[in-house]
Every structure is written in C-alpha cells, then in structure tokens.
Short mmCIF file of C-alpha atoms in Angstrom, two decimals:
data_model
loop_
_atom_site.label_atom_id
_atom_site.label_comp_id
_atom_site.label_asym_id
_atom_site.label_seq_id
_atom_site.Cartn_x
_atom_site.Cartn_y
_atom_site.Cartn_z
CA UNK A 1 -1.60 -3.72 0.67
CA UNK A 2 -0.42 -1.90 3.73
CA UNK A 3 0.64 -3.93 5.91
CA UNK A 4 2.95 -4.43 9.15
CA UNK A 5 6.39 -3.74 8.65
CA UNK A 6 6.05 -2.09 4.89
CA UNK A 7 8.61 0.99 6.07
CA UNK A 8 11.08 -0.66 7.14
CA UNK A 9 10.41 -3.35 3.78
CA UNK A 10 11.02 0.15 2.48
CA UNK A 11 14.68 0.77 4.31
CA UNK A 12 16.75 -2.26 2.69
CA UNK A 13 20.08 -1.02 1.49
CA UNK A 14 20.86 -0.13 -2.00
CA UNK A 15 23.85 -2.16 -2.24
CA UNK A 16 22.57 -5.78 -3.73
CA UNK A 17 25.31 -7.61 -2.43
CA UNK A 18 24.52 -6.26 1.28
CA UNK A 19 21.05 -5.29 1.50
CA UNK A 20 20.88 -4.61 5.05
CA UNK A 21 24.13 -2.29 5.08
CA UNK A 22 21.70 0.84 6.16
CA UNK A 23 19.66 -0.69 8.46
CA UNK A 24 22.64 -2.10 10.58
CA UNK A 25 23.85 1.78 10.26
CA UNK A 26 20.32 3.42 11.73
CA UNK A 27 20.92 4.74 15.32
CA UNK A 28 18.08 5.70 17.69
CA UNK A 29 19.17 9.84 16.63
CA UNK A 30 18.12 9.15 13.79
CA UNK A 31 14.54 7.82 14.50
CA UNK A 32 11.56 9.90 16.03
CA UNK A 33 8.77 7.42 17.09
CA UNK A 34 6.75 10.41 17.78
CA UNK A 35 6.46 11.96 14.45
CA UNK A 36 6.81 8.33 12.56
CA UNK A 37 10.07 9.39 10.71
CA UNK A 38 13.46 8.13 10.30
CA UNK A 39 16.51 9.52 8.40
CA UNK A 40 19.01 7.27 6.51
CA UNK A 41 22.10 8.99 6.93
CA UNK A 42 25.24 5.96 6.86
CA UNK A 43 25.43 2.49 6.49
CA UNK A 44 27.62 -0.22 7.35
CA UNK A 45 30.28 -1.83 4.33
CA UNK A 46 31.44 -5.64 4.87
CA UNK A 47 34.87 -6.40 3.19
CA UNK A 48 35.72 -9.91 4.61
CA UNK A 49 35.29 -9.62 8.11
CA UNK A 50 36.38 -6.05 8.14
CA UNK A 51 33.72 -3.18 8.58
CA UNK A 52 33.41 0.60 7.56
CA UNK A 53 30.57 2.99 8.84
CA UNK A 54 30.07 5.26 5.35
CA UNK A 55 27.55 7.17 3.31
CA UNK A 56 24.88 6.10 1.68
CA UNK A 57 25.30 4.56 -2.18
CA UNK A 58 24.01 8.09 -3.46
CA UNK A 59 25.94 10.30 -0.73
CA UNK A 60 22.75 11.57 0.60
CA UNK A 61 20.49 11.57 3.21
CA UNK A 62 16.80 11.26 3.04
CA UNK A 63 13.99 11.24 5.31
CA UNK A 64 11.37 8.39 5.64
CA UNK A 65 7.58 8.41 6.84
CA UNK A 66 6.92 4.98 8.71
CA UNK A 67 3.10 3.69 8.62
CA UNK A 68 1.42 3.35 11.81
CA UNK A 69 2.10 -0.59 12.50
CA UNK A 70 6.38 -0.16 11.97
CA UNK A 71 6.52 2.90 14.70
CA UNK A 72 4.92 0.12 16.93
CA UNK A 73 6.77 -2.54 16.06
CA UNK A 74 10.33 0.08 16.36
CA UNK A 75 8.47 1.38 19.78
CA UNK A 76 8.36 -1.93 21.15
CA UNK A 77 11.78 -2.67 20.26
CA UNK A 78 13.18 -0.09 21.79
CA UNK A 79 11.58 -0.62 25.04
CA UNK A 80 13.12 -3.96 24.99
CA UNK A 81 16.79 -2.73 24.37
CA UNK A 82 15.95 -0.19 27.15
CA UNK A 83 15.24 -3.01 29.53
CA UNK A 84 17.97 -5.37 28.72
CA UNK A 85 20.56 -2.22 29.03
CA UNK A 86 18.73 -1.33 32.49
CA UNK A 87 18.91 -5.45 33.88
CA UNK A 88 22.99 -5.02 32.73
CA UNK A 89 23.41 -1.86 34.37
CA UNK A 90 24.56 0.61 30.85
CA UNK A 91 23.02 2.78 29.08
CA UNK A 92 21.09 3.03 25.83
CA UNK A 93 22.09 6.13 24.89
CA UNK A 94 20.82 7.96 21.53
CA UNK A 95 23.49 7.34 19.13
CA UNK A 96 23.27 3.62 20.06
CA UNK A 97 22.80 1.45 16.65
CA UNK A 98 18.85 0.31 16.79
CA UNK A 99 19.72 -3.28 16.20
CA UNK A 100 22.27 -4.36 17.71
CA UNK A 101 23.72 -7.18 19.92
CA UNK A 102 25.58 -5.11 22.55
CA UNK A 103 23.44 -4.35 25.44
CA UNK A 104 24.54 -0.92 25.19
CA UNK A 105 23.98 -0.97 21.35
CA UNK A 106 27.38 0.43 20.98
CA UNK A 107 28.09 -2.30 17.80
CA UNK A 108 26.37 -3.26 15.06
CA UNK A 109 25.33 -5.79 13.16
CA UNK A 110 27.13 -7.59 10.54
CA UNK A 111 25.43 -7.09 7.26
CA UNK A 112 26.35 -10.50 5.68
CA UNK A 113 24.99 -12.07 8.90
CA UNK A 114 21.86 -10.31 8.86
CA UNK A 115 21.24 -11.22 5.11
CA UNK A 116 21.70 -14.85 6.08
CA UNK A 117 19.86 -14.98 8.96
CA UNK A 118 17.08 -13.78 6.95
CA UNK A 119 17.71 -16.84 4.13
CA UNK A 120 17.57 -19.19 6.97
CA UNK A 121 14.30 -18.07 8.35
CA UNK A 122 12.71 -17.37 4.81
CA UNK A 123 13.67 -21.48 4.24
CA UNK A 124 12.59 -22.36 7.60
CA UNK A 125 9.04 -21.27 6.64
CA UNK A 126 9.35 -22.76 2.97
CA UNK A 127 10.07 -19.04 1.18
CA UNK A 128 11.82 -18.76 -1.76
CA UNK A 129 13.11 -14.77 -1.18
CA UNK A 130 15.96 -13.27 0.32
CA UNK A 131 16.24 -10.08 1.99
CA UNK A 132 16.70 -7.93 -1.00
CA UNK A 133 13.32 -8.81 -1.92
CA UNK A 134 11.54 -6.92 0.45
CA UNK A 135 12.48 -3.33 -1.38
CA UNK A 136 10.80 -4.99 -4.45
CA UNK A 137 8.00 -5.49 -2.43
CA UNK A 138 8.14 -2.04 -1.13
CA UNK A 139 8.15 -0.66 -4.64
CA UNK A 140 5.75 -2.63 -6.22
CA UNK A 141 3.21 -2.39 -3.81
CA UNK A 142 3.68 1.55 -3.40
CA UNK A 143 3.42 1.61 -7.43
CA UNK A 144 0.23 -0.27 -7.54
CA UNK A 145 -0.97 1.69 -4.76
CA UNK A 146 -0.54 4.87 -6.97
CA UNK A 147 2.04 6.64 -5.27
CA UNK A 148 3.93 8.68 -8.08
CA UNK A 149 7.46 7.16 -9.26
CA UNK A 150 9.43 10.31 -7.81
CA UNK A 151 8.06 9.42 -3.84
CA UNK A 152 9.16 5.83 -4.40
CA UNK A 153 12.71 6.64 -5.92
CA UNK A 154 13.10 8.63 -3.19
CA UNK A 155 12.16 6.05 -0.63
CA UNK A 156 14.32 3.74 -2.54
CA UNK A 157 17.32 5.91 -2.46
CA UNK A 158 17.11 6.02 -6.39
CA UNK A 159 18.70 9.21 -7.88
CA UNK A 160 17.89 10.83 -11.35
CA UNK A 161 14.54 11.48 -10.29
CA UNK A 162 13.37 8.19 -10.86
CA UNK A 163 14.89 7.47 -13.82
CA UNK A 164 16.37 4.16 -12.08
CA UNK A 165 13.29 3.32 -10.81
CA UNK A 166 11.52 3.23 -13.56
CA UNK A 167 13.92 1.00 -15.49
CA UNK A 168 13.71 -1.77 -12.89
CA UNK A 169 9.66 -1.09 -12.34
CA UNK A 170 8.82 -0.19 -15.55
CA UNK A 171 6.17 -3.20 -15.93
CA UNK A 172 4.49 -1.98 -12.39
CA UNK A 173 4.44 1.22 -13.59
CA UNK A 174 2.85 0.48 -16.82
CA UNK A 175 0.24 -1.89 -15.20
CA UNK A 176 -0.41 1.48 -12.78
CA UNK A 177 -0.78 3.63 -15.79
CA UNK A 178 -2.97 1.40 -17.29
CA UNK A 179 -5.52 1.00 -13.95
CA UNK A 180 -5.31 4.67 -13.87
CA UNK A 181 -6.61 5.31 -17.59
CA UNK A 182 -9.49 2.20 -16.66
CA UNK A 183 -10.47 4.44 -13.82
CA UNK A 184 -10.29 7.29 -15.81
CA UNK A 185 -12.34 5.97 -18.30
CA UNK A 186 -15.02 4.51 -15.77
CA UNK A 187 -16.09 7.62 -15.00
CA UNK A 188 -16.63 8.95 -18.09
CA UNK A 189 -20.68 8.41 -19.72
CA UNK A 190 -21.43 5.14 -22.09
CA UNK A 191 -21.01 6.15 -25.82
CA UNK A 192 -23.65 5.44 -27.58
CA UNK A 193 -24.08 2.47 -29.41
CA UNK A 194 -26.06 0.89 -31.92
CA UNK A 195 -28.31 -2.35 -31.55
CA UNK A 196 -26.96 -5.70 -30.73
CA UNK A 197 -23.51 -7.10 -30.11
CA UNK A 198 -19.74 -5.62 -31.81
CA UNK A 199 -20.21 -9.28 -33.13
CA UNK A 200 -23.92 -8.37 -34.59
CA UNK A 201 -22.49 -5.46 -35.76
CA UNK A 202 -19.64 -6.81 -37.75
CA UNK A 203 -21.35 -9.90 -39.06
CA UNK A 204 -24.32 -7.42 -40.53
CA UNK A 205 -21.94 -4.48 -41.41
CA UNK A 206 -17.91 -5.98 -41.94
CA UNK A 207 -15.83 -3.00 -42.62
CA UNK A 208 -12.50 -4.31 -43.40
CA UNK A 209 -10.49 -7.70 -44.92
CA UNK A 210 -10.02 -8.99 -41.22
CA UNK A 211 -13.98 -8.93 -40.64
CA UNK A 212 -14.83 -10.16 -43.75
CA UNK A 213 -12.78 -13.30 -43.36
CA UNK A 214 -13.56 -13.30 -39.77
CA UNK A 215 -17.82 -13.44 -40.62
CA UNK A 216 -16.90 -16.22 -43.30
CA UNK A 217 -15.27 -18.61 -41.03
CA UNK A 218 -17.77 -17.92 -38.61
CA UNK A 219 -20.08 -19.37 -41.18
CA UNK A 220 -18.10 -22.41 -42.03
CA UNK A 221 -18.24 -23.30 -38.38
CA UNK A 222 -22.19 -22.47 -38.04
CA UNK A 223 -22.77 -24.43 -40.89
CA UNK A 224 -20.40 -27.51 -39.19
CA UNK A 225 -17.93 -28.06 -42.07
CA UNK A 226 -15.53 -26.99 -39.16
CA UNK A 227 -16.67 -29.02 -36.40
CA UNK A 228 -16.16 -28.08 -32.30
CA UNK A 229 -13.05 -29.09 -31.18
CA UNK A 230 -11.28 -28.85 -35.12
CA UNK A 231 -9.52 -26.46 -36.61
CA UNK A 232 -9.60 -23.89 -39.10
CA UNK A 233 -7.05 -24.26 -42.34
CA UNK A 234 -3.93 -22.80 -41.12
CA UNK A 235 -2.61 -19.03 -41.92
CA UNK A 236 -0.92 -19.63 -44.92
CA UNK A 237 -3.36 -21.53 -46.45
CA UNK A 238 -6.24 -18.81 -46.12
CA UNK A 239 -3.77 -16.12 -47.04
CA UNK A 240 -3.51 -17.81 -50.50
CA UNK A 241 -7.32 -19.06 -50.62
CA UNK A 242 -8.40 -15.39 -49.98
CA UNK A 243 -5.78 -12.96 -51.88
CA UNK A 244 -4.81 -11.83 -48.03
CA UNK A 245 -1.34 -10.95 -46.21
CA UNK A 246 -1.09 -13.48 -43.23
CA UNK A 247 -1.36 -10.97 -40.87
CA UNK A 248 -5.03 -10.24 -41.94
CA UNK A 249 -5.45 -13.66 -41.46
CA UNK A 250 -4.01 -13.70 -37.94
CA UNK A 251 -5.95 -10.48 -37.08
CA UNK A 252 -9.25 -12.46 -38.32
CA UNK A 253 -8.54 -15.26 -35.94
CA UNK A 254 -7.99 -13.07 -32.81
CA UNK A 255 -11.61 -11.36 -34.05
CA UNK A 256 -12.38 -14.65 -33.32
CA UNK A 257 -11.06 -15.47 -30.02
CA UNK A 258 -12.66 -11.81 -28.82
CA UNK A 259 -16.00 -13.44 -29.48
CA UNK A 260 -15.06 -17.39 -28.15
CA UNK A 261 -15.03 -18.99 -30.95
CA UNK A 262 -11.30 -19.86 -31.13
CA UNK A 263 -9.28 -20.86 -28.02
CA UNK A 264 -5.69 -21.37 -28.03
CA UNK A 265 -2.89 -19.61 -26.46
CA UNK A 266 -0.92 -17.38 -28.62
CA UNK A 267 2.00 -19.13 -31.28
CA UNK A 268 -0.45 -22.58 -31.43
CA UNK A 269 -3.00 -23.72 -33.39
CA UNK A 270 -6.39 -22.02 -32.41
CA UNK A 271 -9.45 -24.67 -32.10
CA UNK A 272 -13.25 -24.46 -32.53
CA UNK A 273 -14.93 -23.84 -29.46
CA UNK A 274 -19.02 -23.73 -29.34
CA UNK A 275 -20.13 -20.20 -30.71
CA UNK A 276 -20.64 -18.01 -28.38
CA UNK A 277 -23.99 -15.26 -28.11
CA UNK A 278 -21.02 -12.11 -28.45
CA UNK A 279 -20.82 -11.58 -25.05
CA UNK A 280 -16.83 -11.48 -24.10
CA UNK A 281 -15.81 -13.15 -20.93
CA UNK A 282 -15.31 -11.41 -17.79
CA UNK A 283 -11.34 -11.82 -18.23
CA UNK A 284 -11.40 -10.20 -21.51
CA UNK A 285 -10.69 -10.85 -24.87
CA UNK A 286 -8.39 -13.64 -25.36
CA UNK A 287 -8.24 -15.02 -21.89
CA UNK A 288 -8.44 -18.35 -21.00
CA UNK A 289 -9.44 -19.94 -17.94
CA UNK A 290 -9.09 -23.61 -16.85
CA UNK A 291 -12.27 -25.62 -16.35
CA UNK A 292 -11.73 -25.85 -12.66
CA UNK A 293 -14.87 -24.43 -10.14
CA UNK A 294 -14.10 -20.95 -8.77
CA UNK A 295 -14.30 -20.98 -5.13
CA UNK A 296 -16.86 -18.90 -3.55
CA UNK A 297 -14.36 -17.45 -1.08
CA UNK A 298 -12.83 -15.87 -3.49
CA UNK A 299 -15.46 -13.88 -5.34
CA UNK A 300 -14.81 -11.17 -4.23
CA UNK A 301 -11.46 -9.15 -3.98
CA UNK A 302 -9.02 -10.65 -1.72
CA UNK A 303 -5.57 -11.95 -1.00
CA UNK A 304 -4.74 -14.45 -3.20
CA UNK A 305 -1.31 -16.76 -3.97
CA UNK A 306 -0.24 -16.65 -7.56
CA UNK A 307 2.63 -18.34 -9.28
CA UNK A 308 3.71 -17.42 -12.65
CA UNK A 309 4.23 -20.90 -14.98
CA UNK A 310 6.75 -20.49 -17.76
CA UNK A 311 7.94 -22.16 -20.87
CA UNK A 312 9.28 -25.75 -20.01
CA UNK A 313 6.98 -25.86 -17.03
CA UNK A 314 9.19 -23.86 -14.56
CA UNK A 315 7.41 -22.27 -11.81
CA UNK A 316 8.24 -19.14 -10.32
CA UNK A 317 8.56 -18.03 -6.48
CA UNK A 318 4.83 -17.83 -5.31
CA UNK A 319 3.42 -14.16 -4.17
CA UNK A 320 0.49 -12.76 -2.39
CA UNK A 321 -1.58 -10.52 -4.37
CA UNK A 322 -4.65 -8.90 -4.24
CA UNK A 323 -7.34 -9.70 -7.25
CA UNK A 324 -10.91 -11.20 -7.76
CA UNK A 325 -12.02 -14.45 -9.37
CA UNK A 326 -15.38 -12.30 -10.70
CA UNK A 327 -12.68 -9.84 -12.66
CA UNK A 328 -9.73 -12.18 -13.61
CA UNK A 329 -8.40 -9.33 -15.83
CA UNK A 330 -6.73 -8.08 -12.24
CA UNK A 331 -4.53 -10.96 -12.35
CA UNK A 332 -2.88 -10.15 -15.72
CA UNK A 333 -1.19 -6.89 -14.24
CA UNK A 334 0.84 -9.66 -11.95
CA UNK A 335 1.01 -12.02 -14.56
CA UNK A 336 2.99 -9.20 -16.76
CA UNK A 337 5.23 -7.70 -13.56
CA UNK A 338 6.38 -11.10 -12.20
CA UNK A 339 6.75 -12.47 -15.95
CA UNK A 340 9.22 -9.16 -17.04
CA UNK A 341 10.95 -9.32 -13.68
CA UNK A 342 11.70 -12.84 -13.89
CA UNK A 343 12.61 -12.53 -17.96
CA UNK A 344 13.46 -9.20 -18.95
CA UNK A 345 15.52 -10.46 -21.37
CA UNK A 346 12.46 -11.80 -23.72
CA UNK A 347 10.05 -8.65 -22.10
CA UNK A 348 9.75 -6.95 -25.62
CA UNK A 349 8.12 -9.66 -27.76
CA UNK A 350 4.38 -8.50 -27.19
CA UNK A 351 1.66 -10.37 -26.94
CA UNK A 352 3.67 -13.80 -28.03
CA UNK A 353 5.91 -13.19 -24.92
CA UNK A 354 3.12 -13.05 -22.59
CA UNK A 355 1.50 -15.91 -24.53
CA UNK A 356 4.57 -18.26 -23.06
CA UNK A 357 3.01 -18.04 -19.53
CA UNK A 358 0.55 -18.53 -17.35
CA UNK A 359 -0.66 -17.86 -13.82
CA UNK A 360 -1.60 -20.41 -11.16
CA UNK A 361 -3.98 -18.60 -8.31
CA UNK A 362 -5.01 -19.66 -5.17
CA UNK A 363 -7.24 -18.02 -2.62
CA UNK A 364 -5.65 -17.67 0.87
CA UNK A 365 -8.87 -17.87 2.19
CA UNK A 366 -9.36 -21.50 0.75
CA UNK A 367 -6.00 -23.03 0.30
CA UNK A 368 -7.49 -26.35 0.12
CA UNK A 369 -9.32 -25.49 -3.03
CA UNK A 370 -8.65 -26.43 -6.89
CA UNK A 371 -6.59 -23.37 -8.33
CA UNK A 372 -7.39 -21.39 -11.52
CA UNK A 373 -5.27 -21.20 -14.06
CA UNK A 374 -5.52 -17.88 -16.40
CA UNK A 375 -3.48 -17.28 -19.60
CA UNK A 376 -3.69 -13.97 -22.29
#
C-alpha cells in the first residue's frame, strides 16, 4: 500500500521515547529532491528542555530512497520555507534544518513537541496512534509488500543485519513467508487426485484412528442421534469409549470442522452444524464467519478497516488493510500480526492463542454497512 508520505513514515527516529529526534535533525544538505534521496546523518536529543545535535542510535549514516508522492510533498515544502525566508528578508541556506520554525531554519524543532503535536492531531481526528507508529507502519507494509528483511532494517536504522527487525516483525515476516510459499505453490500443476471429495475419500478409505472416529461420528450425526445444533460426547468421554488418547479425539473433531460439520472456536465445545457436501469454505478450514451479508463493495480486494477483538471483549486500535470478502483467508495474516504485536507475551500458544480472537472488518468503501466478523 504505497501511499503518500510512506518515506518519511519510514524516517521516525529510533529512540522510542523521541521518535522524531532524526527528523528534527535532517537539513536541506542532506536531501536531494532531484534524485529522491535523503541521508540520516544526526538527530536531535531532548533532556528537559535542554538539546544536543548527535549521531544516530547506531552511529551511522544511511541513505534513504523517497517514493514519488514524499519528494513532492518535501518539494513543496521547501518552496514554502523559501518564500517565507524571501517575504523576511534571510536566507534559506543549505544546512538550514528542513522543519523548522525560524524563518531562516537556523533552529529546530523540539522533539517532545513534535511527538505531541502529533498526539493532538491523531485525537483530533479520533486516532488511537502516536507518532512512533508510523515506522511500524513503514515496516509492516514494506514486509507484506515483499521487500527482503535486510532493505527494511536498513531503512529502519536496525543493525545486526536484521536480526532486530525480525524480532519485533517476526509475525509480518512469517505471514510474508507464508504468501510467498502460496504463490509459490500456485504456480506449480494440480496433483492428481482421485474421485470425489478428501471427505469421500476418507469416509470410503479411513487410514488412521483420527478418521476412523471422525467417519463414525459423522454417522451418528447422519443418522440424527446427534441432532443440529447438539453436541458430540466430550473428549474424555470418547477417549475411554474408543481405547483412544484425547488428542486423537481432538484431531477427529478438527477433521470435522475441515468439512463443516463442527463449529466452535478453539478451547469450547464444538456443535453440530448441517453436514456439509465436502466442499471447505472459502476462508479455510476452521474459519468462521458471522451470519451477517457481505457487502458487494467489498468483493473484491480493497481497503478495508479491521479491529482485532480479544479475550474479555477488548478491542484493539482499528487499521486499514488491504483484503477481500471473496478470500477471507487474507484477513488472518492481520488477524495474527496485530494479535502478536498487541500480546506477545501469550504469541507462542498455537492455534489456542489465535483461537482467543477475532477480527471485526469493515469496507472503507461502505462504512455504513454490517461488518464481518472472522475467527480461526
């Protein structure tokens, strides 16, 4: 999602306790509108009301590309500062700080201020974010574009080689490394396969304890001595009906879910459902969606709002994404990112981790509409 002002999103200091420190430190020698490149070189340190000019966090230097939209944006500015210098009668001249409320940009900007400033618009406009936010949205977007970890540690200012920035990305990256094996595996030709459904095939050929427990409970449903909308005898009790370890048991029921015949989220008691002709849903196995219409604006891929629900019904900042209603497996890569970033703590519990949330998403296009509610 390239979009206006993604560089400089890009440029926020290192420093979390004054993310603007190297912006308020960029001086017009260090910026070349013409080739779309800046280099960070300094950046400004607040202690109390005091301020230093220094390196960077890492000591070093680096050199940023700027998209097409930012070197307008930074062109237009500086035309500006160029006028208000000329109506005063000073100079601009090229080691003048780029932002800057001295006509002759000869100070800069306080980095607390700036940081606050930015909180005060961001509530003016009803945003829950801050100004250290917008290098998290510089990352993740440049990670689910595909750029390579290395480019986007360097952009960052991360050393090790992107050791750091794969800690603090490590879902985005994994969500990226998962799209790229999907598209890797798109192109490849369609095994072959035999007649009829993975659920044909089981219920005619089951090769292990989980699908022959699986078939026979799809029987005792068929045959209604488990109605729709009851449920099945709990884990332990089929692990000591059938001679099984519970885990067999639990594999049987997600067999089950795969083909719709359970619903449930993860942790609870699954329930009958009507059973369904094999054929998975678009979201995948285990997905479900809420009963809600899907707009027809958002059919296809688009911009969409998403908030991640969590245990206790707390809701998380909202974010644009991009995503489809007709694929609603694109939503789980946010789902995952926003749900590790927001509790990394509880990140390595699998599948029952992920089971605790839930994701709320609403087309831009139709903001008036019903949102759908997806869960894994």
């Amino acid at each position: 999602m390239a979009g206006p002002g993604l560089g400089c999103a890009g440029l926020a200091a290192h420093d979390h306790r004054r993310p603007s420190g190297e912006l308020c430190a960029l001086r017009w020698s260090n910026v070349d509108l013409d080739s779309g490149t800046l280099t960070i070189r300094r950046a400004i340190a607040q202690d109390g009301r005091a301020l230093q000019e220094k390196d960077t966090k890492t000591h070093q230097q680096r050199r940023l590309a700027l998209d097409a939209e930012t070197v307008e944006v930074l062109r237009d500015h500086r035309e500006r500062s160029e006028e208000r210098a000329r109506a005063l009668g000073v100079e601009l001249r090229p080691e003048a700080f780029v932002f800057s409320l001295a006509p002759d940009g000869s100070t800069s900007l306080v980095p607390g201020s700036v940081t606050q400033r930015y909180s005060r618009m961001a509530a003016r406009l009803g945003l829950n974010t801050h100004l250290h936010n917008l290098r998290h949205y510089s990352a993740t977007e440049l990670i689910a574009a595909g750029v390579d970890v290395r480019t986007v540690a360097g952009r960052l200012g991360h050393s090790g080689g992107g050791v750091t920035t794969l800690r603090v990305y490590a879902a985005w990256v994994s969500e990226a490394d998962q799209r790229a094996a999907s598209g890797l595996g798109s192109r490849m030709p369609e095994r072959p396969s035999g007649s009829g459904s993975e659920m044909e095939r089981v219920r005619r050929d089951p090769r292990s304890a989980r699908e022959r427990l699986a078939v026979e409970l799809l029987e005792r449903i068929e045959s209604g001595a488990v109605p729709v909308g009851g449920h099945l005898p709990g884990v332990k009790v089929l692990a000591a009906e059938q001679g099984l370890a519970p885990i067999t048991v639990h594999r049987a029921f997600e067999l089950l879910r795969e083909w719709g015949v359970l619903v449930g989220a993860a942790g609870e008691r699954p329930t009958v459902a009507a059973p369904s002709t094999g054929q998975e849903s678009a979201a995948g196995p285990g997905t479900e969606v809420s009963e809600q219409s899907t707009p027809d604006a958002a059919t296809a891929e688009s911009y969409f709002s998403v908030v991640v629900r969590g245990p206790g019904g707390r809701r998380y900042p909202a974010r644009v994404v991009t995503g489809s209603f007709t694929d609603p497996g694109t939503f789980r890569g946010h789902l995952l990112g926003n749900a590790r970033m927001e509790d990394p703590e509880n990140a390595g519990a699998g599948e029952l981790w992920i089971g605790r949330y839930e994701i709320e998403v609403l087309p831009l296009a139709a903001p008036d509409s019903a949102p759908m509610v997806f869960r894994w």
